[in-house]
PDB file of C-alpha atoms in Angstrom:
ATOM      1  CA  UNK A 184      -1.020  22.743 -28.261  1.00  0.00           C
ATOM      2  CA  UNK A 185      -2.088  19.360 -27.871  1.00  0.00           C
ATOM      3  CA  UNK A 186      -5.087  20.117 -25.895  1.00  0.00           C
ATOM      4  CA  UNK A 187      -6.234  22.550 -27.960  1.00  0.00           C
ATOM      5  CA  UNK A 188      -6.063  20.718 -30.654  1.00  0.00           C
ATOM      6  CA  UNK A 189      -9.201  18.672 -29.539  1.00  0.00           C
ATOM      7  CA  UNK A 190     -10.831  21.084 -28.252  1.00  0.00           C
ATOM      8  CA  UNK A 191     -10.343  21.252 -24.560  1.00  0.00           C
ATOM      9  CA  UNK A 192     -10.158  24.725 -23.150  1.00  0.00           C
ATOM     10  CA  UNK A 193      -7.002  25.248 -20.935  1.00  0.00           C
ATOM     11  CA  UNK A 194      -4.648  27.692 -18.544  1.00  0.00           C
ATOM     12  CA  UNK A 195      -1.385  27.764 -18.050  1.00  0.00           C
ATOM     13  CA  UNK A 196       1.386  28.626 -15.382  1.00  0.00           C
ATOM     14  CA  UNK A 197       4.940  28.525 -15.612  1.00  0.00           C
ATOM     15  CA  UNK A 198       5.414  27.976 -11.726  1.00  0.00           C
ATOM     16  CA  UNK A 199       3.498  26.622  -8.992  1.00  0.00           C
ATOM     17  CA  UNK A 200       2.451  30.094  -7.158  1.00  0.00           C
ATOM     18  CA  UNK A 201       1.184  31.373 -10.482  1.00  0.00           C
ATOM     19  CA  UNK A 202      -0.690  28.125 -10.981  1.00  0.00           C
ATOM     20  CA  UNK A 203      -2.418  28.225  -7.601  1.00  0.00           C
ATOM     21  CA  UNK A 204      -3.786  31.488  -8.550  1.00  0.00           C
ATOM     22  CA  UNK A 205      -4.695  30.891 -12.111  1.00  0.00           C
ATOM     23  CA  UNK A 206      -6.637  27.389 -10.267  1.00  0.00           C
ATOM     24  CA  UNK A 207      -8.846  29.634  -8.145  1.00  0.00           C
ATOM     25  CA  UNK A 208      -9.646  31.858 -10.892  1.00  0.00           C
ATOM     26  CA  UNK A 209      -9.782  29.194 -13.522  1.00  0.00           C
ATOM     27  CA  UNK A 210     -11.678  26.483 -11.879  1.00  0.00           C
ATOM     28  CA  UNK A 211     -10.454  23.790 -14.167  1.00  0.00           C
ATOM     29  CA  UNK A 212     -11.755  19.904 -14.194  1.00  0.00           C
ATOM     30  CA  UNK A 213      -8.009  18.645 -14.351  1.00  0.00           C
ATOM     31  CA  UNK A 214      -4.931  20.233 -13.199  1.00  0.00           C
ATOM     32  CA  UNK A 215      -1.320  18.741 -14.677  1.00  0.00           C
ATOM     33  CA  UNK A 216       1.358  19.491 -12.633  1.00  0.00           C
ATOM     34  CA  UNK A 217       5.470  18.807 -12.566  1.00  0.00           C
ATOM     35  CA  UNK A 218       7.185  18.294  -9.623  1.00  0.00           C
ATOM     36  CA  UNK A 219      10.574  20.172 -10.451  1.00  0.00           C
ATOM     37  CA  UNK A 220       9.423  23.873 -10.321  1.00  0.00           C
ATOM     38  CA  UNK A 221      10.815  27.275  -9.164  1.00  0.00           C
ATOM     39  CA  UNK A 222       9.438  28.817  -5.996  1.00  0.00           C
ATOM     40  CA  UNK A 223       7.012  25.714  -5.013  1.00  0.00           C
ATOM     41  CA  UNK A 224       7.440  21.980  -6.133  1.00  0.00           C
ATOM     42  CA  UNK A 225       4.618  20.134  -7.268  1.00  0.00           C
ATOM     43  CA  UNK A 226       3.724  18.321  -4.810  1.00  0.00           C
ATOM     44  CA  UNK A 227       3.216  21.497  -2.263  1.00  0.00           C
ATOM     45  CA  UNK A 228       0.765  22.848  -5.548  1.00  0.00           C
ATOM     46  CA  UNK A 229      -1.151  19.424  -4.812  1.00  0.00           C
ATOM     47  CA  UNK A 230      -1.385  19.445  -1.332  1.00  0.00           C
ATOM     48  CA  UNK A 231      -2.390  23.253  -1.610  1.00  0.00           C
ATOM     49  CA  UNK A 232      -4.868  22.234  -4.245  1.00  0.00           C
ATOM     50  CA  UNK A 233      -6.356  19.036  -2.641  1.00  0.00           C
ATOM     51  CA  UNK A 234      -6.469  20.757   0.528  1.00  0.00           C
ATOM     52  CA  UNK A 235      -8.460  23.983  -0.375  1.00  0.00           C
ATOM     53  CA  UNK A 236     -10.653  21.111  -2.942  1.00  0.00           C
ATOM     54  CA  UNK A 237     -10.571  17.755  -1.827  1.00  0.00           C
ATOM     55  CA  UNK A 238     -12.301  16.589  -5.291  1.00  0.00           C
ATOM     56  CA  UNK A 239      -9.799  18.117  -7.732  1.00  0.00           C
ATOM     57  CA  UNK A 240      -8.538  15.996 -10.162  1.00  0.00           C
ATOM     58  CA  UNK A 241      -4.833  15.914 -10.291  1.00  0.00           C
ATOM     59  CA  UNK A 242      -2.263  14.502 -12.922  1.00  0.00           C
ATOM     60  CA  UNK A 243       1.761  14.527 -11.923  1.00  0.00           C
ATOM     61  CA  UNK A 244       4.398  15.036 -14.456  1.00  0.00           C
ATOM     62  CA  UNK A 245       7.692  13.917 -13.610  1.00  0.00           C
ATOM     63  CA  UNK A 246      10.809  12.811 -15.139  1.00  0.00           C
ATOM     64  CA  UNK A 247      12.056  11.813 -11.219  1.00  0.00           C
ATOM     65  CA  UNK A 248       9.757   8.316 -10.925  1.00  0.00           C
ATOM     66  CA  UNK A 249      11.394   7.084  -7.695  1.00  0.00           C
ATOM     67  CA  UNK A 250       9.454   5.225  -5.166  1.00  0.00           C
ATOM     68  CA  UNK A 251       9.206   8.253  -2.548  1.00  0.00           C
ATOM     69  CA  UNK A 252       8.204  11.019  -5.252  1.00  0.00           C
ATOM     70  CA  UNK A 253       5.191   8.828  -6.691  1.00  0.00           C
ATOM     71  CA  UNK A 254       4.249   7.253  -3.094  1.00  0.00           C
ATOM     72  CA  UNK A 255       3.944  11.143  -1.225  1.00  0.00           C
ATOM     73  CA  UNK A 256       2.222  11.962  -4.674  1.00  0.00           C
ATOM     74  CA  UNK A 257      -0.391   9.374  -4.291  1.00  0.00           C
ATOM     75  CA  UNK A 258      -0.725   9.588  -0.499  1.00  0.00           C
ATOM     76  CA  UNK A 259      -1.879  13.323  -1.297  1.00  0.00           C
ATOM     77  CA  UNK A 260      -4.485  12.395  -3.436  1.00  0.00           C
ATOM     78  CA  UNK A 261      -2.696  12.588  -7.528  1.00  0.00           C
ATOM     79  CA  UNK A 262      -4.975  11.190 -10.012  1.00  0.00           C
ATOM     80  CA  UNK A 263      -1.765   9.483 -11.484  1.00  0.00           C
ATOM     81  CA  UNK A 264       1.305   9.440 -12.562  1.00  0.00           C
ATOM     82  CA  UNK A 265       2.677  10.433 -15.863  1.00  0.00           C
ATOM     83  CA  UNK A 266       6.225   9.754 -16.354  1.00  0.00           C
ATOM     84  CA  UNK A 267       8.427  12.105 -18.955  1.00  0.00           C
ATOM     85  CA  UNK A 268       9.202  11.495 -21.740  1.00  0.00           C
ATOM     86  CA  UNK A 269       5.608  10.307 -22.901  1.00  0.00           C
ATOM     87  CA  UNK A 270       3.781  10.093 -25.735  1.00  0.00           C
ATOM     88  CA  UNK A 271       1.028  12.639 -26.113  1.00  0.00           C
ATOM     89  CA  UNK A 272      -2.120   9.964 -27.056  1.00  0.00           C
ATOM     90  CA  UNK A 273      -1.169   8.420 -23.304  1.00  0.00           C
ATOM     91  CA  UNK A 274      -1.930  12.156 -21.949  1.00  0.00           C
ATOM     92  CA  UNK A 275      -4.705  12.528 -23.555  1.00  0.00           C
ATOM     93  CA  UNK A 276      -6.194   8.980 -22.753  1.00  0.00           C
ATOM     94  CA  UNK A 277      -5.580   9.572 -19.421  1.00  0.00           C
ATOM     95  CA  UNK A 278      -7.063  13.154 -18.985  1.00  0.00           C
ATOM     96  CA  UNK A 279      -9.786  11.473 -20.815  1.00  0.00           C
ATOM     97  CA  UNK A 280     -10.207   9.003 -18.494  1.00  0.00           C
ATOM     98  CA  UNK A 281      -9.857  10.965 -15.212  1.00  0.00           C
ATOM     99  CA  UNK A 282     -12.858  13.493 -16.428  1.00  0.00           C
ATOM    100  CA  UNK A 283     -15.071  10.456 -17.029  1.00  0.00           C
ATOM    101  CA  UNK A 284     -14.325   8.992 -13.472  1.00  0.00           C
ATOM    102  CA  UNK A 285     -14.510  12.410 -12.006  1.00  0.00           C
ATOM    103  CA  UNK A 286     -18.145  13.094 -13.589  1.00  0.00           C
ATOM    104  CA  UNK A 287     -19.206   9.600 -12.442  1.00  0.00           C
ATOM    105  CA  UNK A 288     -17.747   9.449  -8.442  1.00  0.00           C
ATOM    106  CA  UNK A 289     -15.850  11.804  -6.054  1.00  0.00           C
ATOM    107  CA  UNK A 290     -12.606  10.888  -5.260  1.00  0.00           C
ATOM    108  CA  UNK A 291     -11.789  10.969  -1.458  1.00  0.00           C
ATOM    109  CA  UNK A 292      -8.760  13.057   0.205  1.00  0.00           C
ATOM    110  CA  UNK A 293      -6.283  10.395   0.287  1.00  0.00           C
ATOM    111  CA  UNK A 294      -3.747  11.099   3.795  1.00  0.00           C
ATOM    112  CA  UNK A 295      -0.953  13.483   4.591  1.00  0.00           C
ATOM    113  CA  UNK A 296       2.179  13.219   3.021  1.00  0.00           C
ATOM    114  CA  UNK A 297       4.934  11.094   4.922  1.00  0.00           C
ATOM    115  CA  UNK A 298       7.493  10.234   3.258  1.00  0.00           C
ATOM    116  CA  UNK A 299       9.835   7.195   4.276  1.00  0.00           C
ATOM    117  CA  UNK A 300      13.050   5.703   2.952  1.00  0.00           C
ATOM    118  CA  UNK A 301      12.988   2.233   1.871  1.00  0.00           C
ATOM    119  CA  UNK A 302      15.261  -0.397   0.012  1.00  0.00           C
ATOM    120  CA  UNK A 303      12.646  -0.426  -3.325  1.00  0.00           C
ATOM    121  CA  UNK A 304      14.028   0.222  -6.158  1.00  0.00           C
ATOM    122  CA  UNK A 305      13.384   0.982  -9.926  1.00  0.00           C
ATOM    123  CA  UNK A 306      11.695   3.414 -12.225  1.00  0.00           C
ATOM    124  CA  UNK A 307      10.262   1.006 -14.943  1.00  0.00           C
ATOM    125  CA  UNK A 308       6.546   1.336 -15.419  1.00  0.00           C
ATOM    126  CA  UNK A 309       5.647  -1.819 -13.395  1.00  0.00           C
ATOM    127  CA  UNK A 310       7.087  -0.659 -10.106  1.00  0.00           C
ATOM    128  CA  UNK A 311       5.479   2.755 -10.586  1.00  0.00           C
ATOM    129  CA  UNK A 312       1.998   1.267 -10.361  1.00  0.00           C
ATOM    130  CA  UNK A 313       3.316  -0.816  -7.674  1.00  0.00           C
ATOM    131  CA  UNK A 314       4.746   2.604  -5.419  1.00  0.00           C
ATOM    132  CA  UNK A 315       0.954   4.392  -6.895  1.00  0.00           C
ATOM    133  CA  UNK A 316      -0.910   1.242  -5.316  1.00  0.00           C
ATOM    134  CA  UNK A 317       1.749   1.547  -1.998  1.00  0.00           C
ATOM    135  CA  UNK A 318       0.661   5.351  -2.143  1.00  0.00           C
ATOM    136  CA  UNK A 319      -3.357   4.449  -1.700  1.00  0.00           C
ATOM    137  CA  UNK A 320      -3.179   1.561   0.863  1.00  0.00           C
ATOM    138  CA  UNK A 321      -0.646   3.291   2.835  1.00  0.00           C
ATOM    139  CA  UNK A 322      -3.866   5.863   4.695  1.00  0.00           C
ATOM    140  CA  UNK A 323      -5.960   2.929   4.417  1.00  0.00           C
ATOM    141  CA  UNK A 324      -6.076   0.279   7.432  1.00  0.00           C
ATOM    142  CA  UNK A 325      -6.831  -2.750   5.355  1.00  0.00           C
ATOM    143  CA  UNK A 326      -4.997  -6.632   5.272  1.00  0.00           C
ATOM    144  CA  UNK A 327      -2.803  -6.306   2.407  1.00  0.00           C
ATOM    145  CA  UNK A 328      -1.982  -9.363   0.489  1.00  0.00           C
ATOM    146  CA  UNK A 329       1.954  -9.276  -1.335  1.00  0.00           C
ATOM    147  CA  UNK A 330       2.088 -11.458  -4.335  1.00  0.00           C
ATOM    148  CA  UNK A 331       5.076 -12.326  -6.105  1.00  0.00           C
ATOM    149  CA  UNK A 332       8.219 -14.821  -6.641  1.00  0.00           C
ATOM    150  CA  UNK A 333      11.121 -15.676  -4.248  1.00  0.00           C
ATOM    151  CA  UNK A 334      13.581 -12.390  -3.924  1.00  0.00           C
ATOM    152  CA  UNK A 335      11.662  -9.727  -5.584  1.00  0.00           C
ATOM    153  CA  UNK A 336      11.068  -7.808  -2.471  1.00  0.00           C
ATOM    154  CA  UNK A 337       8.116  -8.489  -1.070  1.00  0.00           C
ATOM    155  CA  UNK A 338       9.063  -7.438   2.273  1.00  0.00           C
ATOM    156  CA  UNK A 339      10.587  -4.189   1.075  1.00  0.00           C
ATOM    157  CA  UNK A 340       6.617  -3.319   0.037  1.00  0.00           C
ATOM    158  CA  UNK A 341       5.579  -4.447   3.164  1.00  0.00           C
ATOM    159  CA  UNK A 342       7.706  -2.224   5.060  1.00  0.00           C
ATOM    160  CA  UNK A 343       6.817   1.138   2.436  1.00  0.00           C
ATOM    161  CA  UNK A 344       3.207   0.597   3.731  1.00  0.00           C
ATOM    162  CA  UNK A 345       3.997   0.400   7.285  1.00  0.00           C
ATOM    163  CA  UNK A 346       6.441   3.412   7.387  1.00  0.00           C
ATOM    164  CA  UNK A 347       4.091   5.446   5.150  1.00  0.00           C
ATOM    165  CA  UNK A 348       0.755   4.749   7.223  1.00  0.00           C
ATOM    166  CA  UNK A 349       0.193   6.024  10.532  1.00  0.00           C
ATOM    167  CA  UNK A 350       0.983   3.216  12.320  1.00  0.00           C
ATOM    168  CA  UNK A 351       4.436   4.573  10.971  1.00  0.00           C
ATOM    169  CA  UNK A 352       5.878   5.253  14.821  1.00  0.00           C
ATOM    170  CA  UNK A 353       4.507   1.771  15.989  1.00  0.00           C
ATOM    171  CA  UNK A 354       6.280  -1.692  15.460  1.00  0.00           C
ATOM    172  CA  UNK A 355       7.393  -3.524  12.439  1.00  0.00           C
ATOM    173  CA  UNK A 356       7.739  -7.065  12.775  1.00  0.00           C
ATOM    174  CA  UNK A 357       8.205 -10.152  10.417  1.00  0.00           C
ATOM    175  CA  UNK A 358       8.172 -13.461  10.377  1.00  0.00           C
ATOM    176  CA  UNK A 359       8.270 -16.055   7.870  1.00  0.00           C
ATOM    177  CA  UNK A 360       6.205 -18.858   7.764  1.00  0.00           C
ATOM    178  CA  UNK A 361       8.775 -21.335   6.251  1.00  0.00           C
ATOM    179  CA  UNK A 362      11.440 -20.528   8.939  1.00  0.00           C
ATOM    180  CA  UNK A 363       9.619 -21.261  12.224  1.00  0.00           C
ATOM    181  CA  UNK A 364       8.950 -25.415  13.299  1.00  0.00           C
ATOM    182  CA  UNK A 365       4.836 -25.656  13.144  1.00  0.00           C
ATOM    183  CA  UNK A 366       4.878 -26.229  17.028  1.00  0.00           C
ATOM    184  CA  UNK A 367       6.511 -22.926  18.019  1.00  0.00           C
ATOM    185  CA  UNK A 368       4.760 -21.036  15.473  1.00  0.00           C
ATOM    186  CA  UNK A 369       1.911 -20.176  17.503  1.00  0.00           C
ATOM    187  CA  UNK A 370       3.859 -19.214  20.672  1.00  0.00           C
ATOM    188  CA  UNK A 371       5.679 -17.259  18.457  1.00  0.00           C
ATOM    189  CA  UNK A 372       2.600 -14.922  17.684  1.00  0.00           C
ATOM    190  CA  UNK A 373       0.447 -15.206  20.715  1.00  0.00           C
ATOM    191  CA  UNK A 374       2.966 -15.687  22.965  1.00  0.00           C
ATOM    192  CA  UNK A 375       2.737 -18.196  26.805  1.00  0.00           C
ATOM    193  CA  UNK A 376       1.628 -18.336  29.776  1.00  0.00           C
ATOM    194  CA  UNK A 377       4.428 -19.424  32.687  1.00  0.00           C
ATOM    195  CA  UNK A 378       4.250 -23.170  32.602  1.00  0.00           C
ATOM    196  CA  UNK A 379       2.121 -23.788  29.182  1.00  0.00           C
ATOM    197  CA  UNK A 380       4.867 -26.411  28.028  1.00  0.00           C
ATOM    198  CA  UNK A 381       8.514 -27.810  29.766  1.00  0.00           C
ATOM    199  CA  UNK A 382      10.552 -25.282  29.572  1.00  0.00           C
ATOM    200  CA  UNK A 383       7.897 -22.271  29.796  1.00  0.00           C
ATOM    201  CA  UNK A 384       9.706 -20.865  33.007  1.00  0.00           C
ATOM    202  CA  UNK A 385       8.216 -17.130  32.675  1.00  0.00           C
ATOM    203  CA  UNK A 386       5.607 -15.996  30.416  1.00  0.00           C
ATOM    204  CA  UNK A 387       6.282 -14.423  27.157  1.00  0.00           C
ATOM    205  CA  UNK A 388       4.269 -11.899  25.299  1.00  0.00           C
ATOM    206  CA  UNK A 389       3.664 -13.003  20.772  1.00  0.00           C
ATOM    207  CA  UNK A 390       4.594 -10.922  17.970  1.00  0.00           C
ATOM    208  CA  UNK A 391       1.203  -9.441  17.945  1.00  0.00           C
ATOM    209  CA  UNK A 392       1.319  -8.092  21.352  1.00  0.00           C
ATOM    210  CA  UNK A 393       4.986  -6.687  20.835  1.00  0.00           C
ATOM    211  CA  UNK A 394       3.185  -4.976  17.646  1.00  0.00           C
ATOM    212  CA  UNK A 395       0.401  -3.542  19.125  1.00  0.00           C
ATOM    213  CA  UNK A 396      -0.365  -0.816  16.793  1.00  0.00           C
ATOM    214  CA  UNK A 397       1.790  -1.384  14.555  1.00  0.00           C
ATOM    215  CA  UNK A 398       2.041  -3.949  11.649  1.00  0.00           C
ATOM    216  CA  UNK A 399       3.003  -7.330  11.292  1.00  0.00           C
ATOM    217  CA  UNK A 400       4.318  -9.072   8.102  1.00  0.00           C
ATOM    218  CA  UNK A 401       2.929 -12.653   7.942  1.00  0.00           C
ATOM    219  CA  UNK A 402       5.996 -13.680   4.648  1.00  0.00           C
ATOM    220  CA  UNK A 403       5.225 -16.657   2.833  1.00  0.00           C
ATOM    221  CA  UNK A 404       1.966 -17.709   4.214  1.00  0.00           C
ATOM    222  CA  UNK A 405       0.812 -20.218   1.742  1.00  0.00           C
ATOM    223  CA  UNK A 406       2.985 -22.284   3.579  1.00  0.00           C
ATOM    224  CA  UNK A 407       1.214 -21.969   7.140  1.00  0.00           C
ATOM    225  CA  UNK A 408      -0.576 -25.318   8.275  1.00  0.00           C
ATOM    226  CA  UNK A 409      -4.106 -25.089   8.617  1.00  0.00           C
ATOM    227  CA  UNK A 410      -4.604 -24.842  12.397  1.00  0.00           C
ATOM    228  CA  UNK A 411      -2.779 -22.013  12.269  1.00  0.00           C
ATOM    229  CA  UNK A 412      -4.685 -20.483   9.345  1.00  0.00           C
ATOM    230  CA  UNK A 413      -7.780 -21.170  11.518  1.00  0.00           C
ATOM    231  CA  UNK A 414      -6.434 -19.614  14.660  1.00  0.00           C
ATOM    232  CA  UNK A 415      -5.029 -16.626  12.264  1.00  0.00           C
ATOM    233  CA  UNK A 416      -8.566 -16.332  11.083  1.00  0.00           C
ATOM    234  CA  UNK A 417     -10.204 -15.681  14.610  1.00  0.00           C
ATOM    235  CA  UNK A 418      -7.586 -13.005  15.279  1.00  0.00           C
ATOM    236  CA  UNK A 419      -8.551 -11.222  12.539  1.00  0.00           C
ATOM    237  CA  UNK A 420     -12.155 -11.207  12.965  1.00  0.00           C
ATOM    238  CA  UNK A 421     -12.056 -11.047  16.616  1.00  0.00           C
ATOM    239  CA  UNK A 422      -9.118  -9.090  16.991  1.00  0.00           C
ATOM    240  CA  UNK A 423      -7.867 -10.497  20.293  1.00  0.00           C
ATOM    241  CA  UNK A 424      -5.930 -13.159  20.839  1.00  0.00           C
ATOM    242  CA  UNK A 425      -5.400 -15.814  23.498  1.00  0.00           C
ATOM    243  CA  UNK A 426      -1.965 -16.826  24.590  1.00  0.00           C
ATOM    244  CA  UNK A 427      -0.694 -20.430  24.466  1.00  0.00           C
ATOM    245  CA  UNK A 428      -1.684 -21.949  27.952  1.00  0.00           C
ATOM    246  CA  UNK A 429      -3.799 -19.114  28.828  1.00  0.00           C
ATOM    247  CA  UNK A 430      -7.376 -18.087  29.057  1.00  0.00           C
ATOM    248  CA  UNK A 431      -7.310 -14.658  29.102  1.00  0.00           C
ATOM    249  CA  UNK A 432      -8.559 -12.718  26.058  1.00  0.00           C
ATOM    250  CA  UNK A 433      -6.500  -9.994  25.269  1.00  0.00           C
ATOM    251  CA  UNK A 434      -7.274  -7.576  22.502  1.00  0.00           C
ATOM    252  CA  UNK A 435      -4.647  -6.565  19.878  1.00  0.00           C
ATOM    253  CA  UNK A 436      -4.282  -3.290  17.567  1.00  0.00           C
ATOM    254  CA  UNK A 437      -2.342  -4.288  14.377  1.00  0.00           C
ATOM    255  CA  UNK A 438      -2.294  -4.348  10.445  1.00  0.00           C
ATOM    256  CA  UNK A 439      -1.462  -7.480   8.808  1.00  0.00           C
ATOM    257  CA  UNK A 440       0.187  -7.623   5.854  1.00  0.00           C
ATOM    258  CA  UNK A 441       1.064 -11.264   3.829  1.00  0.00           C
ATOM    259  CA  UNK A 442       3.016 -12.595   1.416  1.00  0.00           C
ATOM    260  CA  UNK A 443       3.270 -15.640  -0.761  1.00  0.00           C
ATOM    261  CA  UNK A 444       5.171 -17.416  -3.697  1.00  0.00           C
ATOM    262  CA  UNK A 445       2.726 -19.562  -4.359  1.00  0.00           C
ATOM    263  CA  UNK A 446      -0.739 -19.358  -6.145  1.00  0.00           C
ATOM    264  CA  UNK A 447      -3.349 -19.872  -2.695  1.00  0.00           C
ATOM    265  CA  UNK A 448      -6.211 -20.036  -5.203  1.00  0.00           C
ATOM    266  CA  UNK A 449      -4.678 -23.806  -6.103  1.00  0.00           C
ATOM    267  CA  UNK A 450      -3.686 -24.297  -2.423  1.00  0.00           C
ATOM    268  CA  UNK A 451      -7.547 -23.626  -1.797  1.00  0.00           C
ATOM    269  CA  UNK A 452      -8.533 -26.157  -4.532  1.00  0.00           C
ATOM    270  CA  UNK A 453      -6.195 -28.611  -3.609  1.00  0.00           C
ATOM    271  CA  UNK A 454      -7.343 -28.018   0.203  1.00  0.00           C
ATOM    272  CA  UNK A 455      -4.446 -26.442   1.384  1.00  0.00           C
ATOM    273  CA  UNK A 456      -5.225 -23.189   2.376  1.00  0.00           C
ATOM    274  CA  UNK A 457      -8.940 -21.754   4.014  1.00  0.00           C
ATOM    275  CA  UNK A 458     -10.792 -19.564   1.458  1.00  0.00           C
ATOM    276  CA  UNK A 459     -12.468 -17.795   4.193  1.00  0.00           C
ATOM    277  CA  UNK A 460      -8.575 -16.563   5.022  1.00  0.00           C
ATOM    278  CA  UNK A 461      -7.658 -16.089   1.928  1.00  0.00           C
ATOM    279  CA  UNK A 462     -11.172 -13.135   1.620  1.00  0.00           C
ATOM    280  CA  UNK A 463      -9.444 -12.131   4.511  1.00  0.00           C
ATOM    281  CA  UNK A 464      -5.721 -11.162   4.078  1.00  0.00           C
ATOM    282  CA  UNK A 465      -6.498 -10.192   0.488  1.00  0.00           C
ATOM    283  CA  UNK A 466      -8.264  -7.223   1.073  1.00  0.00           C
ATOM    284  CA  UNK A 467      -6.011  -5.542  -1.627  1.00  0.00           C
ATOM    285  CA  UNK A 468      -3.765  -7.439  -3.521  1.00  0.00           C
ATOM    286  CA  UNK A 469       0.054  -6.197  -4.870  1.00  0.00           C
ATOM    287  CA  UNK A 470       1.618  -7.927  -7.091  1.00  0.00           C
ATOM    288  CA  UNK A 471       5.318  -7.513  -7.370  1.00  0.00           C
ATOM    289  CA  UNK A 472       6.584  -8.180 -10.858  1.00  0.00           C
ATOM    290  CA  UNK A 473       9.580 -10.363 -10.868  1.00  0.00           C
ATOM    291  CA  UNK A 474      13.262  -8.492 -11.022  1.00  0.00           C
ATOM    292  CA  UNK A 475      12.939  -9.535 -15.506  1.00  0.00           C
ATOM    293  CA  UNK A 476      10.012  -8.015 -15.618  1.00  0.00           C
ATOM    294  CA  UNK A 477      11.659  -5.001 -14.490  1.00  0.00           C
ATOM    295  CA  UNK A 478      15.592  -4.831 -15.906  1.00  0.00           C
ATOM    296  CA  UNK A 479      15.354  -1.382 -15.556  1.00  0.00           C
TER     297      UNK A 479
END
């Protein structure tokens, strides 16, 4: 009734197979879709959809806004997200909005749908645009930067990306910046040769060996010194590393993904922290609102 109202032509289904076969014959510019529907969900009518039209212009409807629902959602290409109950001028904005991007730019097939369990929690309307920006970087291998205070879960984002990428069946592994003496830190990640430093009886392979091809979560690395930032810097634009004692140049497969308390824009300013690292790991930025921004 609503779209009617002003003046937009429109079909509808009352279940996912009919809808499929009213969108072939139909050929609309925006399809809005619930999840929860007899015979086929909604997010099999938009994987049938974006797969037989990789532009179409999708819109889920859902009263069920947990992190796996909207992440699969956005990893097969939805528009966005409209959580029930809402108000009817927020539809209409946002069909609005998606018709003018759509006439503008194509939107590219985002993934396969891979849905992973994590610890993230929370339906308010800051964490779903956090899970919808999980959803888009998750098929994309790009540095991901994970901004936010002390014990709001950064690493619980870090690990939703990993687990719904396709480095997915590869390696996880963490470390945090604060936790690790300066001196060991970069043995740590590039591992040592046998006899690099007393007590270096064998050699030992780094973090980003043991991770080839998978991801590694650099946590709170506003607080890495800056030799280390340097040496961070020519793994990422060489991507190879060297271990501690060696010379051997060995290259490395892996995503990085960071994490900091603390605003690295002052830490640059203040001469802290490299700006040509900072370009680097903050390919996309997440920020995580903090756990009273989101009582819910």
């Amino acid at each position: 009734r609503a779209l009617q109202k002003v003046g937009y032509e429109y079909a509808l289904a009352e279940n996912g197979l009919k809808g499929l076969a009213l969108y072939s014959s139909f050929k609309p510019d925006i399809v809005l879709v619930d999840i929860r529907m007899p015979e086929m969900d909604g997010l099999q009518v938009l994987e049938k959809i974006r797969s037989n039209d990789p532009d179409a212009l999708v819109i889920v409807m859902t009263a069920y806004t947990d992190m796996e629902t909207t992440i699969s959602a956005m990893k097969l290409g939805a528009y966005d997200f409209l959580s029930k109950p809402f108000n009817i001028d927020e539809c209409l904005l946002l069909i609005s909005r998606g018709l003018s991007a759509h006439r503008n730019t194509k939107k590219p097939e985002i993934g396969v749908m891979a849905p992973k369990s994590s610890a993230l929690k929370g339906n308010s309307p800051a964490m779903q645009e956090v899970y919808k920006t999980i959803g888009k970087v998750s098929g994309e291998d790009v540095t991901v930067l994970v901004t936010g205070e002390s014990g709001c879960g950064k690493e619980l984002v870090a690990q939703a990306i990993h687990y719904n990428s396709k480095r997915s069946h590869k390696p996880f592994w963490a470390i945090n910046c604060t936790a690790i003496n300066e001196s060991l830190m970069e043995s740590e990640l590039f591992g040592f040769e046998k006899g690099a430093f007393t007590g270096a009886v064998a050699s030992k392979c780094g973090m980003f060996e043991l991770a080839q091809g998978g991801t590694i979560f650099l946590d709170e690395i506003g607080d890495m010194n800056l030799e280390m930032q340097a040496k961070l810097l020519r793994v990422l634009e060489e991507r190879e590393i060297v271990r501690v004692g060696g010379n051997r140049r060995i290259k490395v497969d892996i995503r990085i993904i960071a994490a900091t308390n603390k605003n690295l824009r002052k830490l640059i300013s203040e001469g802290l922290f490299r700006e040509d690292l900072f370009h680097r790991i903050k390919v996309i930025e997440i920020r995580l609102p903090s756990l009273r921004e989101r009582v819910e």
